Coordinates of C-alpha atoms and ligand atoms in Angstrom, one line a residue:
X1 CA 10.1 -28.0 -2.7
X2 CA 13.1 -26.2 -1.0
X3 CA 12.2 -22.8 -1.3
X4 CA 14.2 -19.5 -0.1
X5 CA 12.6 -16.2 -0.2
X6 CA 15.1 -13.0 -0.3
X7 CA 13.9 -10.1 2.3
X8 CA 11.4 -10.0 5.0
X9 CA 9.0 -7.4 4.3
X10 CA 5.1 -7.5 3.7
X11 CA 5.9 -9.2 0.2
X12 CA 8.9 -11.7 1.2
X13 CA 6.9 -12.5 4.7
X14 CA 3.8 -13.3 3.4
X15 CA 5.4 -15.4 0.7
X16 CA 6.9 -17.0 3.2
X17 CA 4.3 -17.9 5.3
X18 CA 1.8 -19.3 2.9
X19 CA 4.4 -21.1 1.1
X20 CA 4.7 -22.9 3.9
X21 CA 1.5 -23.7 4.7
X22 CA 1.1 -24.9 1.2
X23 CA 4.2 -27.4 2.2
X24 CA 7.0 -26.5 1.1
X25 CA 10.2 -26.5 2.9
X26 CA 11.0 -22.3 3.0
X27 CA 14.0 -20.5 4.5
X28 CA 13.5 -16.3 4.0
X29 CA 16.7 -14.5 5.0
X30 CA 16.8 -10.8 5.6
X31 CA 19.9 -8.4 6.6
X32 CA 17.8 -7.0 9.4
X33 CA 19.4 -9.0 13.0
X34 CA 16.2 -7.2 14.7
X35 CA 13.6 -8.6 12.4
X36 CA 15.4 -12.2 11.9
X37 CA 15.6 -12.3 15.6
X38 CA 12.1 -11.3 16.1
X39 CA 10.6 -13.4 13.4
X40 CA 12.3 -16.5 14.6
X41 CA 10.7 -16.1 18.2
X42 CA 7.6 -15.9 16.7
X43 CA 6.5 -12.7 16.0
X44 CA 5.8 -10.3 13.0
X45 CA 7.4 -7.5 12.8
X46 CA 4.4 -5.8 11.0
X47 CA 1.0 -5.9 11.1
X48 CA -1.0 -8.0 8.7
X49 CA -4.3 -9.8 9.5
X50 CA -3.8 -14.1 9.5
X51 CA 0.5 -13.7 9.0
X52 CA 1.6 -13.6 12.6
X53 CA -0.3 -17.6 12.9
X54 CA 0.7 -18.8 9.8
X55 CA 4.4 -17.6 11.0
X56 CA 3.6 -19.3 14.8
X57 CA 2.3 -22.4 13.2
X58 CA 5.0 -22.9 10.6
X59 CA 7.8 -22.2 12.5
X60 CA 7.2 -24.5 15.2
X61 CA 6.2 -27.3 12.5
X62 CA 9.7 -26.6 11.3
X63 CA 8.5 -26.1 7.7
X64 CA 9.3 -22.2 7.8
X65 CA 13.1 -20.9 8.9
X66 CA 14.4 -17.4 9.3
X67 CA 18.4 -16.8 8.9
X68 CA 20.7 -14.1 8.0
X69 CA 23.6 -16.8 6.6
X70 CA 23.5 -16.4 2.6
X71 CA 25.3 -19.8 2.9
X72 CA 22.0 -21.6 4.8
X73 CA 19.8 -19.6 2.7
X74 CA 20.9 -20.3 -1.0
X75 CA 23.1 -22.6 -1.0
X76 CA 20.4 -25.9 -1.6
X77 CA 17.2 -23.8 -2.3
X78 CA 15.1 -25.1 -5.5
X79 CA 13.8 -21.7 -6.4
X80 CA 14.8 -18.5 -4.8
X81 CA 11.8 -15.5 -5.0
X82 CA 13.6 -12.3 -4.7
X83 CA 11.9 -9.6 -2.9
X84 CA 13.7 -7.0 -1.4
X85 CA 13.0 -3.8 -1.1
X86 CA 12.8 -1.5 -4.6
X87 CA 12.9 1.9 -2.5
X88 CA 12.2 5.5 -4.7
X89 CA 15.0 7.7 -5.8
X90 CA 15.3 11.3 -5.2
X91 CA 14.1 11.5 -9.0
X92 CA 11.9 9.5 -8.5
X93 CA 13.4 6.3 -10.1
X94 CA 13.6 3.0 -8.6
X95 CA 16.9 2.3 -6.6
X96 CA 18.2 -1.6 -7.4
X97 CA 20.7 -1.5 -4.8
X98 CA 18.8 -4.5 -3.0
X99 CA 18.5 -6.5 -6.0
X100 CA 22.5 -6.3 -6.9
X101 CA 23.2 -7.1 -3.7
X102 CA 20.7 -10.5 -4.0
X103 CA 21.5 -11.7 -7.2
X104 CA 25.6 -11.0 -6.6
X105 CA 25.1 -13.4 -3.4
X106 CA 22.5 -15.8 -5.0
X107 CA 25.5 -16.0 -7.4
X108 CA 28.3 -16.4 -4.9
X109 CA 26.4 -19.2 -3.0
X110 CA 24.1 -21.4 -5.1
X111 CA 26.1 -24.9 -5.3
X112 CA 22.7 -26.2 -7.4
X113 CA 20.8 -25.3 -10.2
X114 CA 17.5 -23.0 -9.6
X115 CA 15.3 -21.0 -10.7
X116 CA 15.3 -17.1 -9.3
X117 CA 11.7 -15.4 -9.4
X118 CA 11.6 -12.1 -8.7
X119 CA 8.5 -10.4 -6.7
X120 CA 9.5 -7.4 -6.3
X121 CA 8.6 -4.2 -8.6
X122 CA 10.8 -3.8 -10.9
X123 CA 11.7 -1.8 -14.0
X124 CA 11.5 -3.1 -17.6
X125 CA 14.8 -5.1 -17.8
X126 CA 15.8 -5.7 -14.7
X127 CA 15.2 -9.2 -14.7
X128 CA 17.9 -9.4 -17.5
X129 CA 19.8 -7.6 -15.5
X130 CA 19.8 -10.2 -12.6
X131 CA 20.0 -12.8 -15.4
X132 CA 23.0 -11.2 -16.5
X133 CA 24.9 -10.4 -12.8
X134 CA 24.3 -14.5 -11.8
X135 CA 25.8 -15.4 -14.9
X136 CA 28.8 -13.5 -14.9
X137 CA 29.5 -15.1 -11.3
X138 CA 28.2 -17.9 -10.6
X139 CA 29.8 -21.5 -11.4
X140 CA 29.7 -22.2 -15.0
X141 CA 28.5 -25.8 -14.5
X142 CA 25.4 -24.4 -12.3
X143 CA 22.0 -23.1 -14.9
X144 CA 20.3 -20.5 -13.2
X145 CA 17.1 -19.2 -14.6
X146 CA 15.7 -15.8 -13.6
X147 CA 11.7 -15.4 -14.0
X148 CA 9.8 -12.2 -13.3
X149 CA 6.6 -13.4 -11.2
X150 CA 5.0 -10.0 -10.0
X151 CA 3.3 -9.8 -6.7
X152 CA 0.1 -8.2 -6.8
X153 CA -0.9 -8.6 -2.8
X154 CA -2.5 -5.9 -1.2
X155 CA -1.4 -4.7 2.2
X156 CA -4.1 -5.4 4.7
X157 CA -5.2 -8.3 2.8
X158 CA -1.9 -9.9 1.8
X159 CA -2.6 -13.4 3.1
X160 CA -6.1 -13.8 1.9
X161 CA -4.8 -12.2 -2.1
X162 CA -2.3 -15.0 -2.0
X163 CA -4.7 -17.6 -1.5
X164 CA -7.3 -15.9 -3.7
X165 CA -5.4 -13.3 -6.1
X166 CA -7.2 -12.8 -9.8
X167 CA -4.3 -13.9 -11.4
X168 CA -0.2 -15.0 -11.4
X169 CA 2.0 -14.0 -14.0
X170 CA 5.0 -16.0 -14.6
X171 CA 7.7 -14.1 -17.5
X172 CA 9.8 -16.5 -19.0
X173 CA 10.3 -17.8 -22.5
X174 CA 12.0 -21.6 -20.9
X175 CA 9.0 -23.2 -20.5
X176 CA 10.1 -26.1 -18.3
X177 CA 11.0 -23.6 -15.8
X178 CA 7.2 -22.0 -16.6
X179 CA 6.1 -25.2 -16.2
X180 CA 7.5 -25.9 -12.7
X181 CA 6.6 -23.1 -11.5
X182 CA 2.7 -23.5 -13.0
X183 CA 3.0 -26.9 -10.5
X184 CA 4.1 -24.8 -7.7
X185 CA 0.9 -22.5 -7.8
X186 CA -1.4 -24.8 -9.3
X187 CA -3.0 -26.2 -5.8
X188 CA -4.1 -22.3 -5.4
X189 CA -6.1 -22.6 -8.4
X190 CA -5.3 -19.1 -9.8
X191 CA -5.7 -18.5 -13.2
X192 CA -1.9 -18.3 -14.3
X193 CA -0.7 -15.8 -17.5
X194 CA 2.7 -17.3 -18.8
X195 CA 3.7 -14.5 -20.9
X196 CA 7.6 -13.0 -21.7
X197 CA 9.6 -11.5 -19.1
X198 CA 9.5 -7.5 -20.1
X199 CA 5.9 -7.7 -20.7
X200 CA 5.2 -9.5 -16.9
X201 CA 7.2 -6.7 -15.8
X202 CA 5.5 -4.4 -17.6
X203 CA 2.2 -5.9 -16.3
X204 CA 3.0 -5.0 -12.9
X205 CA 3.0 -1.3 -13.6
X206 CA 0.5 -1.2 -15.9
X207 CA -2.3 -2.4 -12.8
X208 CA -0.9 -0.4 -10.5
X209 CA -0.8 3.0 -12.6
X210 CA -4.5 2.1 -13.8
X211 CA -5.5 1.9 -10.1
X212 CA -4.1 5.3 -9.3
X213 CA -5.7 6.7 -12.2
X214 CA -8.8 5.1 -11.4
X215 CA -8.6 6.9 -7.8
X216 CA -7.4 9.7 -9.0
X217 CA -10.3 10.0 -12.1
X218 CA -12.5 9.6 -9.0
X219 CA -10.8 12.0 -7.1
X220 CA -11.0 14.8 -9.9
X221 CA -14.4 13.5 -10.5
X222 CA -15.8 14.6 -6.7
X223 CA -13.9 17.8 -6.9
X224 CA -16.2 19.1 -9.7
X225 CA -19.2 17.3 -8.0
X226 CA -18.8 19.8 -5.0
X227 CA -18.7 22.4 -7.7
X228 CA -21.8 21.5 -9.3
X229 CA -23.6 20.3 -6.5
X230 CA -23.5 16.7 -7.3
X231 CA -23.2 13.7 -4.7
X232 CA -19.8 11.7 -6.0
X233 CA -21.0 8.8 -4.4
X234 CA -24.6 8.7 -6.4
X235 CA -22.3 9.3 -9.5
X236 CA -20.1 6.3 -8.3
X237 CA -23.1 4.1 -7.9
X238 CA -24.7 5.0 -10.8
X239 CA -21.2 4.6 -13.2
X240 CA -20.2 1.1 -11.2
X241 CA -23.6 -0.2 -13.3
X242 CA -21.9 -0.1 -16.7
X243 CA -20.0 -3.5 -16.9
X244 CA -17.4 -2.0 -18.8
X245 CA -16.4 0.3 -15.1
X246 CA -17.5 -2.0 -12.5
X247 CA -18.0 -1.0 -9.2
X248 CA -14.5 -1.5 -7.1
X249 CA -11.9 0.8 -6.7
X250 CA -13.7 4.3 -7.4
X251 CA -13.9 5.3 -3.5
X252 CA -13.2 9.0 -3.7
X253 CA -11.1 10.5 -0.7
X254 CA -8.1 12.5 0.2
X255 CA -5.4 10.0 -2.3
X256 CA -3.8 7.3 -2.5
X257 CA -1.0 6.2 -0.4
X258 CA 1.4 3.5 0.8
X259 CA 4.5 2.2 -0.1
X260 CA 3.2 1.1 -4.0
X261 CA 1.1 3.4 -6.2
X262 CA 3.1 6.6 -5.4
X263 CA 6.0 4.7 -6.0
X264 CA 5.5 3.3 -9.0
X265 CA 4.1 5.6 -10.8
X266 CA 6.7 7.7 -10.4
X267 CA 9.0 5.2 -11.5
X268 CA 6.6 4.7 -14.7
X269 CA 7.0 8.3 -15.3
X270 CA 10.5 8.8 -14.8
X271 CA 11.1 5.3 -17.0
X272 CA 9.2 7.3 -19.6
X273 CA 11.5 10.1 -19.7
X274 CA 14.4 8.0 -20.1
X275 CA 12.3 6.3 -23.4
X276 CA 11.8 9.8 -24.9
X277 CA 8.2 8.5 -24.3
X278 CA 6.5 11.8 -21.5
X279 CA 3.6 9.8 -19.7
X280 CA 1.0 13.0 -19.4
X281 CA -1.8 11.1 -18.1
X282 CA 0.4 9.5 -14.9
X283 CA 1.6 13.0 -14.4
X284 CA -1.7 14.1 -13.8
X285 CA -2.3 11.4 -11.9
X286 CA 0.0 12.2 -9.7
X287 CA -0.8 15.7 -9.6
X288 CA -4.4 15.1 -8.9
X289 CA -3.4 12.9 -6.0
X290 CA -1.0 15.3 -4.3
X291 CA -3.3 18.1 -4.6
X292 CA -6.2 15.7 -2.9
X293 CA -3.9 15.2 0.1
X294 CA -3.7 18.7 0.8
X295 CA -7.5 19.3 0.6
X296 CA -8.5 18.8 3.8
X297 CA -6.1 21.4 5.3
X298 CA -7.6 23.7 2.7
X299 CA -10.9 23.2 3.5
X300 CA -10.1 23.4 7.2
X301 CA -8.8 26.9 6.7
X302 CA -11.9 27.9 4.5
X303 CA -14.2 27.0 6.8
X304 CA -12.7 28.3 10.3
X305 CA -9.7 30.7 9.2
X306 CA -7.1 30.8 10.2
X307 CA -5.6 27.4 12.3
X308 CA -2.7 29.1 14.6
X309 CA -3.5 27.9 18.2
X310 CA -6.3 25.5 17.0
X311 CA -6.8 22.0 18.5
X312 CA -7.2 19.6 15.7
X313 CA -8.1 15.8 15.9
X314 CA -6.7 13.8 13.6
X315 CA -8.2 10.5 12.8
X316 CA -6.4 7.8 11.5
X317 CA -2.8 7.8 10.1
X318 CA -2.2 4.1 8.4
X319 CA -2.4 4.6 5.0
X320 CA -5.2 2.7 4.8
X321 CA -7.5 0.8 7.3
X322 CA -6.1 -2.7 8.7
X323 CA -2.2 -2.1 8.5
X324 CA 0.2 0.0 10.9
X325 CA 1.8 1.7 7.4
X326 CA 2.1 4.8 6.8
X327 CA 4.3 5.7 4.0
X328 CA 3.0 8.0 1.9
X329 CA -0.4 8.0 4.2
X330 CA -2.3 11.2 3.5
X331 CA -2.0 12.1 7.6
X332 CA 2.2 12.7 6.7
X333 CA 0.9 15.7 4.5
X334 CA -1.9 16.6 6.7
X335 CA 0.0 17.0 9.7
X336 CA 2.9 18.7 8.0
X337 CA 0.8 21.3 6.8
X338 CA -1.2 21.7 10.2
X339 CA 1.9 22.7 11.4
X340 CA 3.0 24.9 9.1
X341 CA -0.5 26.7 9.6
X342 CA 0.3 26.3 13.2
X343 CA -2.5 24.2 14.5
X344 CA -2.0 21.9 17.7
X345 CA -2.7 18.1 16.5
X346 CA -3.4 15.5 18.6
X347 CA -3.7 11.9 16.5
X348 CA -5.7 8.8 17.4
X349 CA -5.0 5.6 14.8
X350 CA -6.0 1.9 16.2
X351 CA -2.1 0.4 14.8
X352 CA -0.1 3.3 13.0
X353 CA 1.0 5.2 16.4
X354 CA 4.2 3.8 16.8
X355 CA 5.2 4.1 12.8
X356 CA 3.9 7.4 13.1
X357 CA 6.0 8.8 15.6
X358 CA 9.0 7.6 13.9
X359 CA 8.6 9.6 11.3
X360 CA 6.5 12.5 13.3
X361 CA 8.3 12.5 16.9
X362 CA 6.9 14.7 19.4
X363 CA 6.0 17.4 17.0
X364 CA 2.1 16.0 17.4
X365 CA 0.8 14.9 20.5
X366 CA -0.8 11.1 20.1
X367 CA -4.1 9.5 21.8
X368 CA -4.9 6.2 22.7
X369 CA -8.6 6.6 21.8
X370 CA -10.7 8.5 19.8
X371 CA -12.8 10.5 22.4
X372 CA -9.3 11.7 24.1
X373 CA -8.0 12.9 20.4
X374 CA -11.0 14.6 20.1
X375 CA -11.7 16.5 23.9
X376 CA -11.8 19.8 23.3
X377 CA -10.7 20.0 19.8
X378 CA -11.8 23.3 17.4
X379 CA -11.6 20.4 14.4
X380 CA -11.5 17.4 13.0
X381 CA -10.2 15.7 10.4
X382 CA -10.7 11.9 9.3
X383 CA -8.1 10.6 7.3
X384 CA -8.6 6.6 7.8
X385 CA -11.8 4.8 6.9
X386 CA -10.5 2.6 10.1
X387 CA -13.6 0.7 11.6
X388 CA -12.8 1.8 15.4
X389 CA -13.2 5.6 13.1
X390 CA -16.0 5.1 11.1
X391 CA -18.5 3.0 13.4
X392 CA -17.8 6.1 16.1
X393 CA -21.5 7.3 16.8
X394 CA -22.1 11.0 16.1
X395 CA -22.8 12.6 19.6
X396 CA -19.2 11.6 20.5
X397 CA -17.9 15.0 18.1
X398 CA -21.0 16.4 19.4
X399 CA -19.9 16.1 23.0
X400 CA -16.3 16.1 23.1
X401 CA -15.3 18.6 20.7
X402 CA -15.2 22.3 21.5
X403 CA -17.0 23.3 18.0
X404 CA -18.3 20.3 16.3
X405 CA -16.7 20.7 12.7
X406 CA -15.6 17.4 10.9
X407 CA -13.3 17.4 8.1
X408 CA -14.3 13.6 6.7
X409 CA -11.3 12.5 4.1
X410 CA -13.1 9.0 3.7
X411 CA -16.9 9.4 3.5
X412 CA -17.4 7.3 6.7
X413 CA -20.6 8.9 7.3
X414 CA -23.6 8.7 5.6
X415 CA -25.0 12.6 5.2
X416 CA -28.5 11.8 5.9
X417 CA -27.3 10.9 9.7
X418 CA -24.9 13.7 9.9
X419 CA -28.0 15.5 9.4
X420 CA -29.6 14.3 12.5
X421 CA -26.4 16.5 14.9
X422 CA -25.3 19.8 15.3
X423 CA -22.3 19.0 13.5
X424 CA -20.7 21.1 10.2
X425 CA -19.2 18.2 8.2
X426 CA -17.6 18.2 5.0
X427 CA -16.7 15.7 3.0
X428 CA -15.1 14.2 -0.2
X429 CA -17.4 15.1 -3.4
X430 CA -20.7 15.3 -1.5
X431 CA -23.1 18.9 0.0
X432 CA -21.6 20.0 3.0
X433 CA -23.8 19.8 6.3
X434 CA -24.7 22.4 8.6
X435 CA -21.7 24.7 6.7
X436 CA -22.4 28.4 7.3
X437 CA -19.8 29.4 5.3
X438 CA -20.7 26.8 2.3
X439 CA -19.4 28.2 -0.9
X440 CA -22.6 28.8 -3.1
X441 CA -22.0 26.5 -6.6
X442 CA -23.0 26.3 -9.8
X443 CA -26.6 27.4 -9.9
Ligands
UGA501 C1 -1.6 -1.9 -4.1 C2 -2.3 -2.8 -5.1 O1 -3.7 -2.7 -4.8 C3 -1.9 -4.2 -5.1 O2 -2.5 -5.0 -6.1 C4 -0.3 -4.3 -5.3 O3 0.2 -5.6 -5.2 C5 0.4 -3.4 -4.3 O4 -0.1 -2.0 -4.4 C6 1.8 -3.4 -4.6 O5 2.2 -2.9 -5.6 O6 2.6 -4.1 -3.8 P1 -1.7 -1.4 -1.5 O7 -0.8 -0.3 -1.7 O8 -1.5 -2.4 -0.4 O9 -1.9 -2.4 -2.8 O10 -3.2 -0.8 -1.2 P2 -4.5 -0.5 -1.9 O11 -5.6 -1.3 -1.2 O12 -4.4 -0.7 -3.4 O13 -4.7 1.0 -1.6 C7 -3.8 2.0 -2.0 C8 -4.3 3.4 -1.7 O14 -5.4 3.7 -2.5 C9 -4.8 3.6 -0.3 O15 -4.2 4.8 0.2 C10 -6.3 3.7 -0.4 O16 -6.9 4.5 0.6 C11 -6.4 4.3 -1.8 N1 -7.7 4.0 -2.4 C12 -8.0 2.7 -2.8 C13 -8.7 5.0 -2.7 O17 -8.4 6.2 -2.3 N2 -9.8 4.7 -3.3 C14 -10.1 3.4 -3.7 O18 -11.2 3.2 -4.3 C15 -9.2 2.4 -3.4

């Protein structure tokens, strides 16, 4: 099929790519000259494991095109997936700027008829709301029919979750447009969910705001396991047994980030305000998680004082291992309040260094690897389960740091080998080692 896919980030890209491997003819136009330009040479403009030879391959088999030209782009396309950018309010709402100006141009140039899907998160309604702003503009002899089809990849992994997601929800109540669009996915062999389009909307939210309350149950969870002496991650194991809580997603650590849990449930929060319906559990959620962020910071300054003057190593900034993101990434607060304690920070991340020091600039000093970060350093702090971090042997903080102490956001290491080194590590939920100043618990 003629496909076009509206903006170029991890979502659009990725859609892109693999929709073009699966055949189909795809154009994906972006307003970004920089990113068109490099994407049509070749290259990815972000980091994502499998995309940047699926875009290689593609291109030069001509099945994949980049463009900026609306006309190019929308003018012939079979089905248009919208996903552009839903960026956060100051209030915390979701700003639809990107999606008015889509569906207004969508409108403007479409000389077929097609169906419009839209990936991106978006708000209860706002597919009516495209519905509506193409239909008030485009030509009346032209049926367009708009589709909410949530994306549900996960950075990091975003090529293999297309291939092999857990499911594809398409909103629509025409079913011969469901029905195409069933065909499109069908070779992926996905169980597919054909439900209305407010409640595929709403599905989107829902599994992202029980994900961040799942972290953040976890989260609160290992707090009061350091209290009481417990081990989060025995507690983990042992609760992961009952079918009913599986296993996945209860890591404990310093939060979540990135550019989608903090993000939308925000917007799930502030949506509730507007409904007259106050979401208490996703406020906590989000309380939970911003005060987890800040933890390590505190327990830096419990265990060594005060932090003016004091060399710290930071370990990882990506949001998460295997991507060079790092909105929202737990190392933005860390270092922000490193600095306000006035503590020299010198960063080490395999990817996120140059997205980092957009944001951060020259107020941190960065290291190409992890021994350099950590030469000399009063203090550590891990805040990416990166493998290049976690796989680091032990007699490396041992022999490169001035005092030995290891703030460990992730759990990389197991306590019985921290055991084995001179080294005062503390961790998410679990006894500290070697801690002369351990608080005393619950006894
Ligand atoms: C998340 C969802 O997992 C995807 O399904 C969804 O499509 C995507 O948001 C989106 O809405 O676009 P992503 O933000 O890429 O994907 O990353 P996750 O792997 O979900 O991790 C999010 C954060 O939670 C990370 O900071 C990670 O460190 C943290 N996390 C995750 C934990 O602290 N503990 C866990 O057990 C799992």
């Amino acid at each position: 099929m003629k496909i076009t896919v509206a903006g170029a980030g991890y979502v659009g890209l990725v859609t892109s790519a693999c929709l073009a491997e699966l055949g189909h003819l795809v154009t994906c136009i972006d307003i970004q000259k920089e990113k068109i330009d490099m994407l049509q040479s070749g290259r990815s403009p972000i980091y994502e494991p499998g995309l940047e030879s699926m875009l290689e391959k593609n291109l030069s088999s001509g099945q994949l095109h980049f463009t900026m030209n609306p006309h190019h782009a929308y003018s012939d396309a079979e089905i248009i997936f919208i996903a552009v950018g839903t960026p956060e309010k100051h209030d915390g709402s979701v700003d639809l700027k990107y999606i008015h100006v889509v569906s207004n141009l969508i409108a403007y140039y479409i000389e077929n008829d097609v169906i419009v899907c839209t990936k991106s998160t978006v708000p209860v309604g706002t597919n009516e709301l495209i519905q509506a702003i193409i239909d008030s503009r485009k030509p009346p002899n032209l049926q367009v029919e708009v589709v909410a089809n949530p994306e549900f990849l996960r950075e990091g992994s975003a090529v293999l979750d297309f291939f092999h997601g857990d499911r594809i929800v398409i909103g629509t109540d025409h079913h011969k447009v469901a029905s195409i669009l069933e065909q499109l996915y069908l070779p992926l062999k996905i169980p597919i969910l054909k439900t209305d389009i407010r409640s595929a909307e709403m599905i989107k939210y829902a599994s992202n705001a029980f994900l961040a309350t799942k972290i953040s149950f976890i989260n609160e969870m290992s707090n009061f396991c350091e209290k009481v002496g417990a081990n989060i991650e025995e507690v983990t194991f042992g609760l992961g047994y009952d079918k009913r809580i599986g296993h996945d997603f209860l890591k404990a650590g310093i939060g979540f980030g990135g550019s989608c849990f903090p993000k939308d449930t925000k917007a799930l929060l502030h949506l509730g305000g507007h409904i007259n319906h106050p979401f208490d559990l996703l406020e906590a959620v989000i309380n939970v998680n911003n005060r987890q962020q800040s933890l390590p910071v505190l327990k830096a300054k419990e265990t060594i004082g005060s932090l003016k003057n004091k060399k710290v190593a930071l370990l990882g900034l990506a949001f998460k291992p295997n991507t060079d993101d790092v909105r929202n990434a737990a190392s933005l607060t860390i270092v922000k309040e490193l600095l306000e304690e006035g503590a020299v920070v010198t960063a080490y991340d395999p990817l996120a260094i140059p997205n980092a020091r957009r944001i951060l600039g020259n107020t941190i000093e960065y290291a190409d690897d992890i021994r350099a970060a950590l030469r000399d350093a009063h203090l550590a702090i891990i805040a990416t389960e990166w493998e290049q971090i976690k796989y680091v042997p032990l007699d490396v903080y041992q022999n490169h740091m001035r005092d030995p102490i290891v703030i460990d956001g992730r759990n990389c290491y197991p306590l019985h080998e921290i055991q084995k080194y001179p080294i005062t590590y503390l961790s998410i939920g679990r006894p500290d080692v070697n801690n002369a100043r351990q608080k005393k618990g619950w006894e």
